Amino acid sequence: MLQIKPILSTLMRNKSGPILLLIQIILSVAIVANASFIISERIALMDRDSGTAEEEVFNFRLYSFDSSIELESQLQRDIRTIRDLPGVMDASATSMVPLSGGGWSSGYTVGNTEETAKDTESAAVYYGDEHMLNTLGVDLIEGRNFYEEEVLTGSPDLATHGIVSKAFAKASWGDEPAIGQIMYAGDFGDKPIQIIGVVDKLQGAWVNSSYLDNSVILNINLVNVFTKVLVRAEVGTLAQLKEAIPAALHKDNRNRVIEGFTLISEHRKRVYRNHELMATVLSMMVVLLLLITSLGLAGMVMFNIERRTKQIGTRRALGAKKRDIISFFLVENYIICLVGGVIGGLVAVQLGQQLMSVYSLPKLEPIYPIMTIMGLLLLTTVAVILPARKAAKISPAIATRSV
Amino acid sequence: MLSMKNISKVFKTDLVETHALRDFNLEVKEGEFVAVTGPSGSGKTTFLNIAGLLEGFTHGDYFLDGVNISNLSDNKSATIRNEKIGFIFQGFNLIPDLNLAENVEVPLRYRGFNSAERKRRVQHALEQVGLAARMKHLPSQLSGGQQQRVAIARALAGEPRFLLADEPTGNLDSMMARQVMELLEEINRAGTTIIMVTHDAELARRAQRNIQIVDGQVCDFTMYQHGAVADKPHLVAGDKRAVEPSSVEAEEATS
Ligand SMILES: Nc1ncnc2c1ncn2[C@@H]1O[C@H](COP(=O)(O)OP(=O)(O)O)[C@@H](O)[C@H]1O
Ligand SMILES: [Mg+2]
């Protein structure tokens, strides 16, 4: 049985306690709504798929300091050696590693004539051979892979064929088919680059860039004293390959430094560390705020039970059932919570707007304050019912026993 | 109306067992006005609490209005308290945060009456005690006697068959006490059975029937001598259900 009217008048006649609680609830809702919005934004960012087999693919760095090494043939021998090691599924030299935070990026020019020419968005640029797609574990959805004979060894400006990510294809050519399109690298070479394939998804190295999903793979085995190698191997074999790869390569030539074995999944952890930290700190804040609010609620209820012992006994004597006593406290605190929740929701939207303009965050979605208020009502139920059950146990005999 | 047979009530604490009532026997008939006296700590409040279903008892049988009270659920007891019994307390027990109308309304809300019915009954009950004009006042704005009248209005609003009062005049000066007593007598004349615990021998004497509790038992059980009843002609005239001396004697024999 709801008794809103007399409970409201009771609240209006004893404002100070409820008002303190109200302020606490307003602040909690405003902060929790925005914090949980930011948390979910961050989690959504962290959840983005790189398109690669992150648990299987690792890279290492290969530094040849012996100037007598013939780099081109050495690299080809090395890659073949690695591919033959047990546990290794594929390997490819590369210019960059997904999610690693470092590498190459460039914009291109597309269009056939001077008038129709336009610049594309930036894209991460992977240089690699026909093994690269398989090594990364990306899905080719259109066109084809490089043929072995198409892959050139040497410098970036030799590139003639390109495989692009779907996102880059869409950004550059819209709904037109990407296969067969030509693009120019500008500073990185004046040869036309023909698009021969599209992969579903391949991210670049910079998770905070606006063009993370734009990637281009060009048909070049880069030759350099400093090379990065991508290896795809069965899950769990990294520890053993960390030993086996340097051993095998050093057998060929000792004068190299081989180091920095890192899974893409480890790169992911590192590049998203700040996001994760932010999400963790904010989650802890949310939990803490909700905890403090429920303690405040429960404390208020306990205080009121103490203060109203005789009243509760009297109400029981006059015919209140146990559930009437519990619902008395529930309704009272639901009222406070709803009023605080609605005001807090409005404050949350205001706060969201401030954050939006000052920290260029996206606009707070209304579902967050709404969910926060719903969560708070749930919390109120628990925080009130636990102590209120004690109130329900107060004997009606209190009515005659206490003066 | 009310029938208690061999009721006993033991309070157990860590150290002691208190036998608040021992083999307590009592019959109260419909329409009676019973005054209960006895020394402090003799078990008067315990008796009233058990009679009013405010607490349970250890042994014995209790029938109220034909209902066996021994094994009632908590909810059922609450319903009986709400519908059949009106309580008046020594300390008035008004709810300080609620105004007079809201206070009188409390049991009516638990009864589930709609708002129009509640309003009508609150108005009527407060008129009966002469405080309808002060409906919106808070209890703290009233004198003790007025507060007790509000409490009586609250007890009456549900039109109970049975009114229990534990020292209703204990906190009032004699002037106000007399007013409250007159109100109770009027209510009794209208048909409501009343059991009133009191310390005030003079007030007790005005009741139709006196019982005394000593050491947890009904000790002395007196019907007012005819002479004394004659002192209160309104009671004899107004109450057709006055207990016959013969039946009292019969009860005395069983107690
Ligand atoms: N809740 C309780 N716990 C223990 N003893 C109690 C309790 N309530 C009453 N008593 C004891 O029961 C006896 C009767 O008390 P009560 O009925 O209040 O007497 P009266 O109303 O006649 O003064 C007293 O000895 C009292 O101390
Ligand atoms: Mg007493």
XYZ file of C-alpha atoms and ligand atoms in Angstrom:
686
model
C 0.000 0.000 0.000
C 1.549 3.271 -1.103
C 1.345 6.125 1.337
C 2.972 8.843 -0.653
C 1.088 11.816 0.682
C 1.745 11.433 4.429
C 5.321 10.375 3.684
C 5.801 13.484 1.613
C 4.469 15.667 4.418
C 6.798 13.898 6.841
C 9.719 14.637 4.522
C 8.669 18.252 4.129
C 8.514 18.662 7.905
C 11.986 17.186 8.468
C 14.001 18.521 5.593
C 17.591 18.725 6.750
C 18.496 15.022 6.732
C 16.794 14.243 3.421
C 18.295 17.340 1.800
C 21.831 16.239 2.625
C 21.056 12.856 1.158
C 19.451 14.528 -1.837
C 22.579 16.566 -2.548
C 24.675 13.431 -2.303
C 22.396 11.654 -4.750
C 22.373 14.579 -7.199
C 26.165 14.682 -7.266
C 26.441 10.903 -7.510
C 24.043 10.685 -10.428
C 25.719 13.566 -12.270
C 29.183 12.102 -11.846
C 28.301 8.436 -12.262
C 26.318 9.088 -15.455
C 29.210 10.943 -17.070
C 31.859 8.598 -15.756
C 30.056 5.510 -16.996
C 29.587 7.177 -20.367
C 33.323 7.869 -20.598
C 34.108 4.340 -19.417
C 31.912 2.807 -22.089
C 33.432 5.105 -24.734
C 36.880 3.937 -23.732
C 35.864 0.308 -23.656
C 34.330 0.667 -27.126
C 37.636 2.115 -28.356
C 39.581 -0.720 -26.767
C 37.226 -3.260 -28.266
C 37.973 -2.249 -31.861
C 39.269 -5.152 -33.909
C 42.666 -4.801 -35.556
C 41.675 -7.386 -38.176
C 44.734 -9.481 -37.368
C 45.319 -12.714 -35.473
C 46.559 -10.809 -32.431
C 47.348 -13.814 -30.255
C 49.305 -15.569 -33.012
C 51.227 -12.747 -34.621
C 54.379 -11.296 -33.088
C 57.180 -9.212 -34.386
C 60.864 -8.791 -33.610
C 63.557 -6.398 -34.704
C 66.564 -7.440 -36.689
C 69.594 -5.147 -36.732
C 72.496 -6.068 -39.001
C 75.602 -4.163 -37.941
C 78.051 -6.092 -40.110
C 78.543 -3.977 -43.261
C 79.777 -7.011 -45.188
C 76.312 -8.597 -45.021
C 74.529 -8.674 -48.354
C 71.217 -7.470 -46.965
C 68.827 -8.531 -49.703
C 69.816 -12.185 -49.926
C 70.368 -12.386 -46.170
C 66.783 -11.217 -45.519
C 65.366 -13.771 -47.953
C 67.363 -16.557 -46.318
C 66.342 -15.408 -42.872
C 62.634 -15.326 -43.673
C 62.797 -18.775 -45.235
C 64.637 -20.096 -42.167
C 61.964 -18.699 -39.875
C 59.097 -20.149 -41.939
C 60.653 -23.607 -41.591
C 60.827 -23.490 -37.769
C 58.344 -25.734 -35.942
C 55.261 -23.873 -34.728
C 55.681 -21.067 -37.265
C 52.760 -20.679 -39.655
C 54.158 -17.871 -41.780
C 56.550 -14.908 -41.675
C 57.128 -11.713 -43.584
C 59.398 -8.676 -43.347
C 57.398 -5.538 -42.661
C 57.655 -1.796 -42.389
C 55.380 -1.643 -39.394
C 53.443 -3.626 -36.838
C 49.729 -3.130 -36.125
C 48.923 -1.297 -32.865
C 52.619 -0.855 -32.131
C 52.496 2.923 -32.028
C 55.220 3.342 -34.666
C 55.534 2.953 -38.430
C 54.752 4.552 -41.732
C 51.775 6.513 -42.884
C 51.015 8.498 -45.977
C 48.282 10.076 -48.016
C 47.873 9.287 -51.711
C 46.544 11.008 -54.744
C 43.777 9.401 -56.775
C 42.029 10.383 -59.985
C 42.979 10.171 -63.614
C 43.333 13.792 -64.662
C 44.605 16.984 -63.053
C 41.020 18.175 -62.480
C 39.656 15.012 -60.919
C 42.767 14.384 -58.794
C 42.208 14.430 -55.073
C 44.097 13.492 -51.953
C 43.035 10.482 -49.976
C 42.857 10.281 -46.239
C 46.053 9.177 -44.547
C 46.692 5.461 -44.292
C 49.157 3.200 -42.517
C 51.592 1.830 -45.092
C 52.731 -1.761 -44.798
C 55.493 -2.909 -47.148
C 55.541 -6.642 -47.518
C 55.393 -9.671 -49.770
C 52.788 -12.238 -50.778
C 53.068 -13.842 -47.330
C 51.965 -10.716 -45.522
C 48.196 -11.323 -45.647
C 48.543 -14.800 -44.239
C 51.108 -13.697 -41.682
C 48.793 -10.986 -40.331
C 45.781 -13.250 -40.541
C 43.676 -10.639 -42.364
C 40.722 -11.555 -44.599
C 40.973 -10.778 -48.299
C 37.417 -9.956 -49.399
C 37.971 -8.681 -52.931
C 40.595 -9.136 -55.646
C 43.743 -11.082 -55.048
C 47.014 -11.301 -53.166
C 50.386 -10.308 -54.669
C 51.982 -12.887 -56.949
C 55.410 -13.900 -55.803
C 56.983 -12.450 -58.939
C 55.273 -9.077 -58.355
C 57.085 -8.539 -55.067
C 60.118 -6.307 -55.413
C 62.987 -5.987 -53.021
C 64.522 -2.631 -52.223
C 63.155 0.844 -51.476
C 59.555 2.124 -51.048
C 59.400 4.037 -54.321
C 59.423 0.799 -56.331
C 55.838 -0.041 -55.325
C 53.420 -0.842 -58.165
C 50.668 -2.922 -56.565
C 48.571 -2.282 -53.520
C 46.124 -4.101 -51.301
C 43.955 -1.738 -49.229
C 41.679 -2.048 -46.235
C 37.938 -1.786 -46.864
C 37.821 1.419 -44.817
C 40.487 3.035 -46.985
C 38.785 1.857 -50.198
C 35.517 3.366 -49.048
C 37.162 6.631 -48.020
C 39.021 6.924 -51.308
C 36.574 5.668 -53.918
C 33.271 5.585 -52.129
C 30.949 3.036 -53.677
C 33.103 2.556 -56.773
C 34.992 -0.741 -56.880
C 38.512 -0.313 -55.532
C 40.003 -3.096 -57.627
C 41.746 -1.641 -60.658
C 41.960 1.878 -59.268
C 45.230 3.757 -59.540
C 46.828 5.919 -56.895
C 50.044 7.875 -56.612
C 52.391 7.990 -53.645
C 53.752 11.463 -54.281
C 56.917 11.849 -52.230
C 57.254 8.076 -51.925
C 57.594 7.416 -55.655
C 55.994 8.484 -58.900
C 54.943 5.071 -60.214
C 51.204 4.478 -60.449
C 50.073 1.970 -57.854
C 47.320 -0.357 -58.951
C 44.870 -1.667 -56.392
C 44.570 -5.440 -56.695
C 42.928 -6.471 -53.454
C 40.782 -5.344 -50.533
C 41.044 -6.776 -47.002
C 38.101 -6.630 -44.654
C 39.964 -5.019 -41.804
C 43.516 -3.990 -41.050
C 44.379 -1.324 -38.520
C 47.487 0.815 -38.452
C 49.768 1.527 -35.550
C 48.201 4.593 -33.933
C 45.061 3.884 -31.929
C 44.332 7.552 -31.268
C 44.526 8.602 -34.925
C 41.387 9.340 -36.888
C 42.457 6.966 -39.698
C 43.226 3.859 -37.644
C 41.288 1.614 -40.033
C 42.944 2.972 -43.182
C 45.747 0.665 -44.321
C 47.666 0.023 -47.523
C 49.947 -2.942 -48.211
C 52.486 -2.375 -50.977
C 54.453 -5.048 -52.869
C 57.924 -4.289 -51.505
C 60.351 -6.224 -49.343
C 62.101 -3.325 -47.666
C 65.833 -3.816 -47.398
C 67.475 -2.023 -44.540
C 70.084 -2.592 -41.836
C 67.188 -2.297 -39.483
C 64.283 -4.597 -40.304
C 61.096 -5.648 -38.601
C 59.868 -9.167 -39.057
C 56.312 -10.378 -38.503
C 55.837 -14.010 -37.537
C 52.602 -15.902 -37.193
C 52.951 -18.935 -34.990
C 50.709 -21.243 -33.005
C 49.435 -19.770 -29.744
C 51.819 -20.472 -26.892
C 54.939 -21.027 -28.980
C 56.326 -17.510 -28.562
C 58.421 -18.360 -25.502
C 60.114 -21.158 -27.328
C 60.484 -19.250 -30.628
C 62.117 -16.395 -28.718
C 65.033 -18.795 -28.293
C 64.727 -20.750 -31.531
C 64.609 -17.794 -33.972
C 67.809 -16.026 -32.763
C 69.551 -19.413 -32.586
C 68.613 -20.267 -36.174
C 69.486 -16.821 -37.576
C 72.769 -16.588 -35.668
C 73.768 -19.949 -37.096
C 73.716 -18.228 -40.488
C 75.403 -15.037 -39.367
C 76.252 -14.060 -35.837
C 76.587 -10.353 -36.481
C 72.984 -9.326 -35.889
C 71.019 -8.114 -32.951
C 67.658 -9.866 -32.646
C 65.299 -8.510 -30.009
C 61.914 -7.109 -29.106
C 59.662 -10.157 -29.514
C 56.159 -8.835 -28.951
C 52.710 -10.255 -29.726
C 50.218 -7.859 -31.292
C 48.009 -8.554 -28.298
C 50.821 -7.187 -26.115
C 51.122 -4.115 -28.335
C 47.387 -3.690 -27.892
C 47.712 -3.734 -24.111
C 50.484 -1.166 -24.217
C 48.866 1.294 -26.633
C 45.564 1.143 -24.806
C 47.153 1.397 -21.373
C 45.999 4.973 -20.812
C 42.493 4.153 -21.889
C 42.452 1.176 -19.591
C 43.820 3.199 -16.704
C 41.180 5.860 -17.271
C 38.424 3.256 -17.442
C 39.706 1.547 -14.298
C 40.043 4.739 -12.276
C 36.609 5.934 -13.353
C 35.062 2.528 -12.594
C 36.540 2.614 -9.136
C 35.166 6.104 -8.689
C 31.720 4.956 -9.815
C 31.771 1.990 -7.451
C 32.989 4.182 -4.613
C 30.349 6.832 -5.215
C 27.595 4.246 -5.390
C 28.933 2.610 -2.252
C 29.016 5.912 -0.388
C 25.512 6.718 -1.591
C 24.141 3.376 -0.475
C 25.898 3.717 2.860
C 24.338 7.169 3.164
C 20.933 5.741 2.394
C 21.318 2.786 4.724
C 22.670 5.080 7.448
C 19.748 7.417 7.068
C 17.318 4.509 7.282
C 19.039 3.139 10.393
C 18.988 6.550 12.002
C 15.303 6.912 11.199
C 14.512 3.456 12.546
C 16.252 4.390 15.766
C 14.388 7.708 15.928
C 11.029 6.210 15.016
C 11.079 3.043 17.102
C 8.033 4.083 19.101
C 6.258 5.318 15.975
C 6.896 2.010 14.226
C 5.571 0.084 17.233
C 2.514 2.334 17.272
C 1.921 1.862 13.542
C 2.184 -1.894 14.042
C -0.293 -1.658 16.925
C -2.666 0.302 14.687
C -2.599 -2.436 12.069
C 0.514 -1.992 9.928
C 1.829 -5.275 8.616
C 5.543 -5.909 8.445
C 5.531 -5.190 4.746
C 3.812 -1.847 5.392
C 6.747 -0.833 7.580
C 9.270 -1.842 4.915
C 7.322 -0.101 2.190
C 7.117 3.012 4.366
C 10.909 3.273 4.325
C 11.110 2.246 0.679
C 8.636 4.847 -0.514
C 10.279 7.531 1.579
C 13.680 6.825 0.057
C 12.341 6.252 -3.455
C 10.939 9.762 -3.290
C 14.309 11.184 -2.261
C 16.057 9.102 -4.903
C 13.719 9.990 -7.706
C 13.875 13.702 -6.949
C 17.662 13.489 -6.561
C 17.897 11.297 -9.644
C 15.945 13.650 -11.878
C 17.860 16.729 -10.701
C 21.094 14.730 -10.891
C 20.235 13.664 -14.434
C 19.784 17.284 -15.469
C 23.052 18.232 -13.772
C 24.671 15.274 -15.570
C 23.606 16.653 -18.940
C 25.002 20.076 -17.990
C 28.236 18.511 -16.793
C 28.382 16.471 -19.999
C 28.094 19.640 -22.036
C 30.960 21.232 -20.101
C 33.124 18.144 -20.596
C 32.175 18.100 -24.253
C 33.343 21.649 -24.844
C 36.406 21.577 -22.595
C 37.737 18.085 -23.313
C 36.117 17.518 -26.720
C 34.292 14.436 -25.513
C 31.293 13.134 -27.443
C 27.864 14.281 -26.276
C 26.517 12.404 -23.251
C 23.876 9.949 -24.420
C 20.645 10.256 -22.389
C 20.592 6.520 -21.732
C 23.458 6.992 -19.246
C 21.672 9.279 -16.765
C 18.552 7.131 -17.206
C 20.442 3.910 -16.514
C 22.189 5.587 -13.583
C 18.853 6.549 -12.039
C 17.513 3.030 -12.575
C 20.650 1.575 -11.029
C 20.276 3.951 -8.126
C 16.681 2.860 -7.536
C 17.864 -0.727 -7.469
C 20.622 0.211 -5.060
C 18.118 2.116 -2.925
C 15.934 -0.949 -2.742
C 18.791 -3.036 -1.387
C 20.204 -0.315 0.864
C 16.752 0.325 2.367
C 15.326 -3.164 2.590
C 18.279 -4.598 4.515
C 17.950 -2.239 7.502
C 14.169 -1.841 7.098
C 13.684 -5.530 7.766
C 14.966 -4.736 11.224
C 12.329 -2.052 11.558
C 9.652 -4.552 10.555
C 10.746 -6.749 13.444
C 10.071 -4.037 16.019
C 7.377 -5.434 18.277
C 4.023 -3.677 18.379
C 4.324 -4.032 22.166
C 6.829 -1.151 21.996
C 3.772 1.069 21.715
C 2.819 0.422 25.339
C 6.261 -0.329 26.736
C 8.035 2.886 25.824
C 6.855 6.227 27.105
C -16.267 -11.237 23.493
C -12.957 -11.812 25.230
C -12.058 -15.032 26.929
C -8.707 -15.884 28.474
C -8.108 -19.284 30.026
C -4.995 -20.151 31.999
C -2.926 -17.628 30.126
C 0.674 -17.374 31.236
C 3.390 -15.134 29.958
C 7.049 -15.644 30.723
C 9.696 -13.100 29.777
C 13.042 -14.777 29.448
C 16.215 -12.770 29.651
C 19.746 -14.097 30.030
C 19.574 -14.128 33.791
C 15.954 -14.312 34.843
C 12.577 -15.598 33.868
C 9.805 -13.179 34.719
C 6.350 -14.671 35.053
C 4.359 -11.607 34.082
C 1.057 -13.495 33.954
C 0.322 -16.781 35.686
C -2.814 -18.840 35.077
C -4.646 -15.735 34.107
C -8.398 -16.171 33.599
C -10.828 -13.535 32.447
C -14.083 -13.207 30.556
C -15.228 -9.858 29.236
C -18.639 -9.521 27.691
C -19.591 -7.321 24.838
C -20.280 -3.750 25.907
C -18.567 -3.929 29.258
C -16.389 -1.171 30.637
C -13.690 -2.884 32.653
C -11.207 -0.975 34.779
C -7.997 -2.820 35.595
C -5.974 -1.775 38.605
C -3.048 -3.260 40.415
C 0.423 -2.484 41.669
C 3.169 -1.475 39.322
C 4.826 -4.439 37.693
C 1.901 -6.728 38.419
C 1.267 -7.525 34.750
C -1.446 -5.033 33.731
C 0.307 -3.874 30.573
C 1.245 -7.432 29.720
C -2.394 -8.432 29.996
C -3.483 -5.522 27.835
C -0.817 -6.272 25.216
C -1.888 -9.874 24.985
C -5.545 -8.865 24.860
C -4.734 -6.425 22.063
C -2.603 -8.920 20.110
C 0.461 -6.747 20.591
C 2.384 -9.673 21.973
C 1.991 -13.391 22.227
C 1.628 -15.526 25.331
C 3.435 -18.581 26.564
C 0.558 -20.884 27.539
C -3.190 -20.919 27.617
C -6.133 -20.156 25.363
C -7.376 -16.819 24.205
C -10.524 -16.252 22.174
C -11.411 -12.820 20.929
C -14.802 -12.394 19.306
C -14.853 -16.135 18.668
C -11.436 -16.204 17.009
C -8.727 -18.414 18.493
C -5.764 -16.116 18.924
C -3.186 -18.742 19.862
C -1.575 -19.366 16.495
C -2.369 -16.372 14.363
C 0.078 -15.243 11.707
C 1.658 -11.847 12.133
C -0.381 -10.466 9.228
C -3.646 -11.813 10.581
C -2.950 -10.293 14.011
C -2.243 -6.967 12.336
C -5.543 -7.159 10.487
C -7.485 -7.934 13.672
C -5.765 -5.090 15.506
C -6.601 -2.810 12.645
C -10.240 -3.784 12.261
C -11.459 -4.775 15.703
C -9.281 -3.061 18.254
C -8.642 0.549 19.139
C -5.637 1.449 21.280
C -5.132 4.357 23.618
C -1.712 4.776 25.166
C -0.476 6.564 28.234
C 1.976 8.552 26.108
C -0.657 9.291 23.393
C 1.719 7.931 20.719
C 0.741 10.440 18.088
C 3.158 10.636 15.174
C 4.888 13.994 15.572
C 5.525 14.562 11.845
C 1.868 14.171 10.911
C -0.928 16.642 11.525
C -4.047 15.607 13.432
C -5.994 14.510 10.365
C -3.052 12.498 9.063
C -2.610 10.893 12.479
C -6.241 9.813 12.645
C -5.924 8.573 9.079
C -3.023 6.183 9.830
C -5.062 3.069 10.723
C -7.601 3.888 7.995
C -4.872 3.740 5.362
C -3.749 0.352 6.638
C -7.378 -0.670 6.416
C -7.346 0.155 2.703
C -10.226 2.663 2.763
C -10.395 4.996 -0.208
C -9.651 8.649 0.226
C -13.280 9.804 0.432
C -14.084 7.241 3.105
C -10.946 8.170 5.039
C -11.813 11.823 4.872
C -15.332 11.218 6.115
C -14.171 9.085 9.024
C -11.369 11.457 10.032
C -13.811 14.342 10.055
C -16.372 12.386 12.061
C -13.852 11.033 14.591
C -12.282 14.430 15.195
C -15.750 15.948 15.598
C -16.538 13.325 18.232
C -13.592 14.486 20.318
C -14.229 18.138 19.549
C -11.048 18.825 17.594
C -12.274 18.907 14.000
C -11.369 22.572 13.726
C -7.720 21.861 14.424
C -7.254 19.131 11.877
C -4.188 20.716 10.302
C -2.361 21.283 13.581
C 0.623 19.236 14.582
C 0.439 17.233 17.827
C 3.092 19.473 19.389
C 0.684 22.396 19.108
C -1.824 20.723 21.424
C -2.107 20.197 25.176
C -1.746 16.699 26.593
C -5.488 16.301 27.046
C -6.124 17.381 23.477
C -3.467 15.007 22.213
C -5.104 12.156 24.058
C -8.434 13.099 22.523
C -6.826 12.934 19.086
C -5.472 9.512 19.990
C -8.993 8.501 20.987
C -10.285 9.817 17.662
C -7.636 7.713 15.935
C -8.750 4.669 17.898
C -12.408 5.364 17.094
C -12.055 6.164 13.413
C -11.942 2.492 12.460
C -15.111 1.851 14.532
C -13.543 -0.928 16.606
C -15.593 -3.343 18.699
C -13.025 -3.158 21.409
C -11.071 -0.347 22.983
C -7.920 -0.961 25.039
C -6.434 1.843 27.087
C -3.243 1.625 29.119
C -3.330 4.373 31.712
C -4.917 6.823 29.291
C -5.020 9.515 31.942
C -1.628 8.769 33.451
C 0.013 11.798 31.875
C -2.910 14.178 32.367
C -3.951 16.453 35.182
C -7.179 15.506 36.934
C -9.264 18.028 35.026
C -8.204 16.656 31.653
C -8.335 13.121 32.989
C -12.006 13.598 33.794
C -12.718 14.898 30.293
C -11.022 11.879 28.758
C -12.905 9.571 31.089
C -16.217 11.156 30.115
C -15.334 10.636 26.472
C -14.578 6.965 27.114
C -17.852 6.538 28.969
C -19.699 8.060 26.074
C -17.977 5.697 23.660
C -18.844 2.761 25.871
C -22.465 3.819 26.001
C -22.476 3.721 22.220
C -21.619 0.023 22.463
C -17.873 -0.301 22.389
C -16.310 -2.688 24.871
C -13.569 -0.957 26.860
C -10.771 -2.291 29.000
C -8.866 0.427 30.767
C -5.803 0.052 32.953
C -5.577 2.857 35.470
C -3.881 3.921 38.644
C -6.630 6.310 39.481
C -8.960 4.643 41.974
C -11.598 7.306 41.513
C -11.737 6.767 37.745
C -11.697 3.015 38.207
C -14.687 3.259 40.451
C -16.643 4.926 37.637
C -16.232 1.825 35.491
C -18.917 -0.771 35.459
C -16.565 -3.509 36.499
C -13.244 -3.526 38.302
C -10.611 -6.157 38.273
C -7.351 -6.126 40.066
C -4.192 -7.813 38.908
C -1.695 -8.776 41.546
C 1.422 -10.698 40.766
C 0.240 -11.765 37.350
C -3.152 -13.039 38.426
C -6.641 -11.707 38.660
C -6.735 -11.339 42.392
C -9.744 -9.439 43.378
C -12.759 -9.458 41.187
C -15.467 -7.115 42.253
C -18.651 -5.963 40.767
C -19.493 -2.559 41.976
C -21.770 -2.698 44.972
C -25.216 -1.570 44.113
C -24.763 1.506 46.209
C -21.735 2.600 44.242
C -23.415 1.956 40.930
C -26.234 4.131 42.109
C -23.675 6.956 42.351
C -23.411 6.835 38.579
C -26.980 6.733 37.364
C -26.037 7.516 33.743
C -24.100 4.295 33.487
C -26.884 2.086 34.759
C -29.451 3.911 32.732
C -27.397 3.956 29.568
C -26.044 0.460 29.585
C -28.495 -2.339 29.192
C -25.764 -4.906 29.175
C -24.758 -4.314 32.782
C -23.396 -7.521 34.174
C -25.729 -9.428 36.371
C -24.298 -10.107 39.821
C -25.096 -13.788 39.423
C -22.940 -14.188 36.321
C -20.112 -12.355 38.018
C -20.310 -14.739 40.865
C -20.155 -17.610 38.438
C -17.011 -16.184 36.914
C -15.519 -15.545 40.254
C -15.928 -19.195 41.013
C -13.912 -20.196 37.975
C -11.077 -17.737 38.523
N 9.869 -7.191 27.540
C 10.017 -7.617 28.811
N 11.077 -8.373 29.166
C 11.241 -8.804 30.395
N 10.385 -8.543 31.392
C 9.310 -7.784 31.118
C 9.083 -7.272 29.800
N 7.926 -6.559 29.841
C 7.484 -6.622 31.095
N 8.290 -7.361 31.889
C 8.119 -7.671 33.267
O 6.854 -8.246 33.419
C 6.254 -7.818 34.622
C 4.918 -7.197 34.343
O 5.116 -5.974 33.658
P 3.927 -5.040 33.193
O 2.913 -5.877 32.533
O 4.494 -3.935 32.414
O 3.386 -4.486 34.548
P 2.439 -3.270 34.863
O 1.919 -2.758 33.575
O 1.387 -3.850 35.745
O 3.261 -2.268 35.589
C 7.253 -6.860 35.280
O 7.989 -7.571 36.232
C 8.113 -6.440 34.137
O 9.404 -6.144 34.597
Mg 2.060 -0.782 32.735
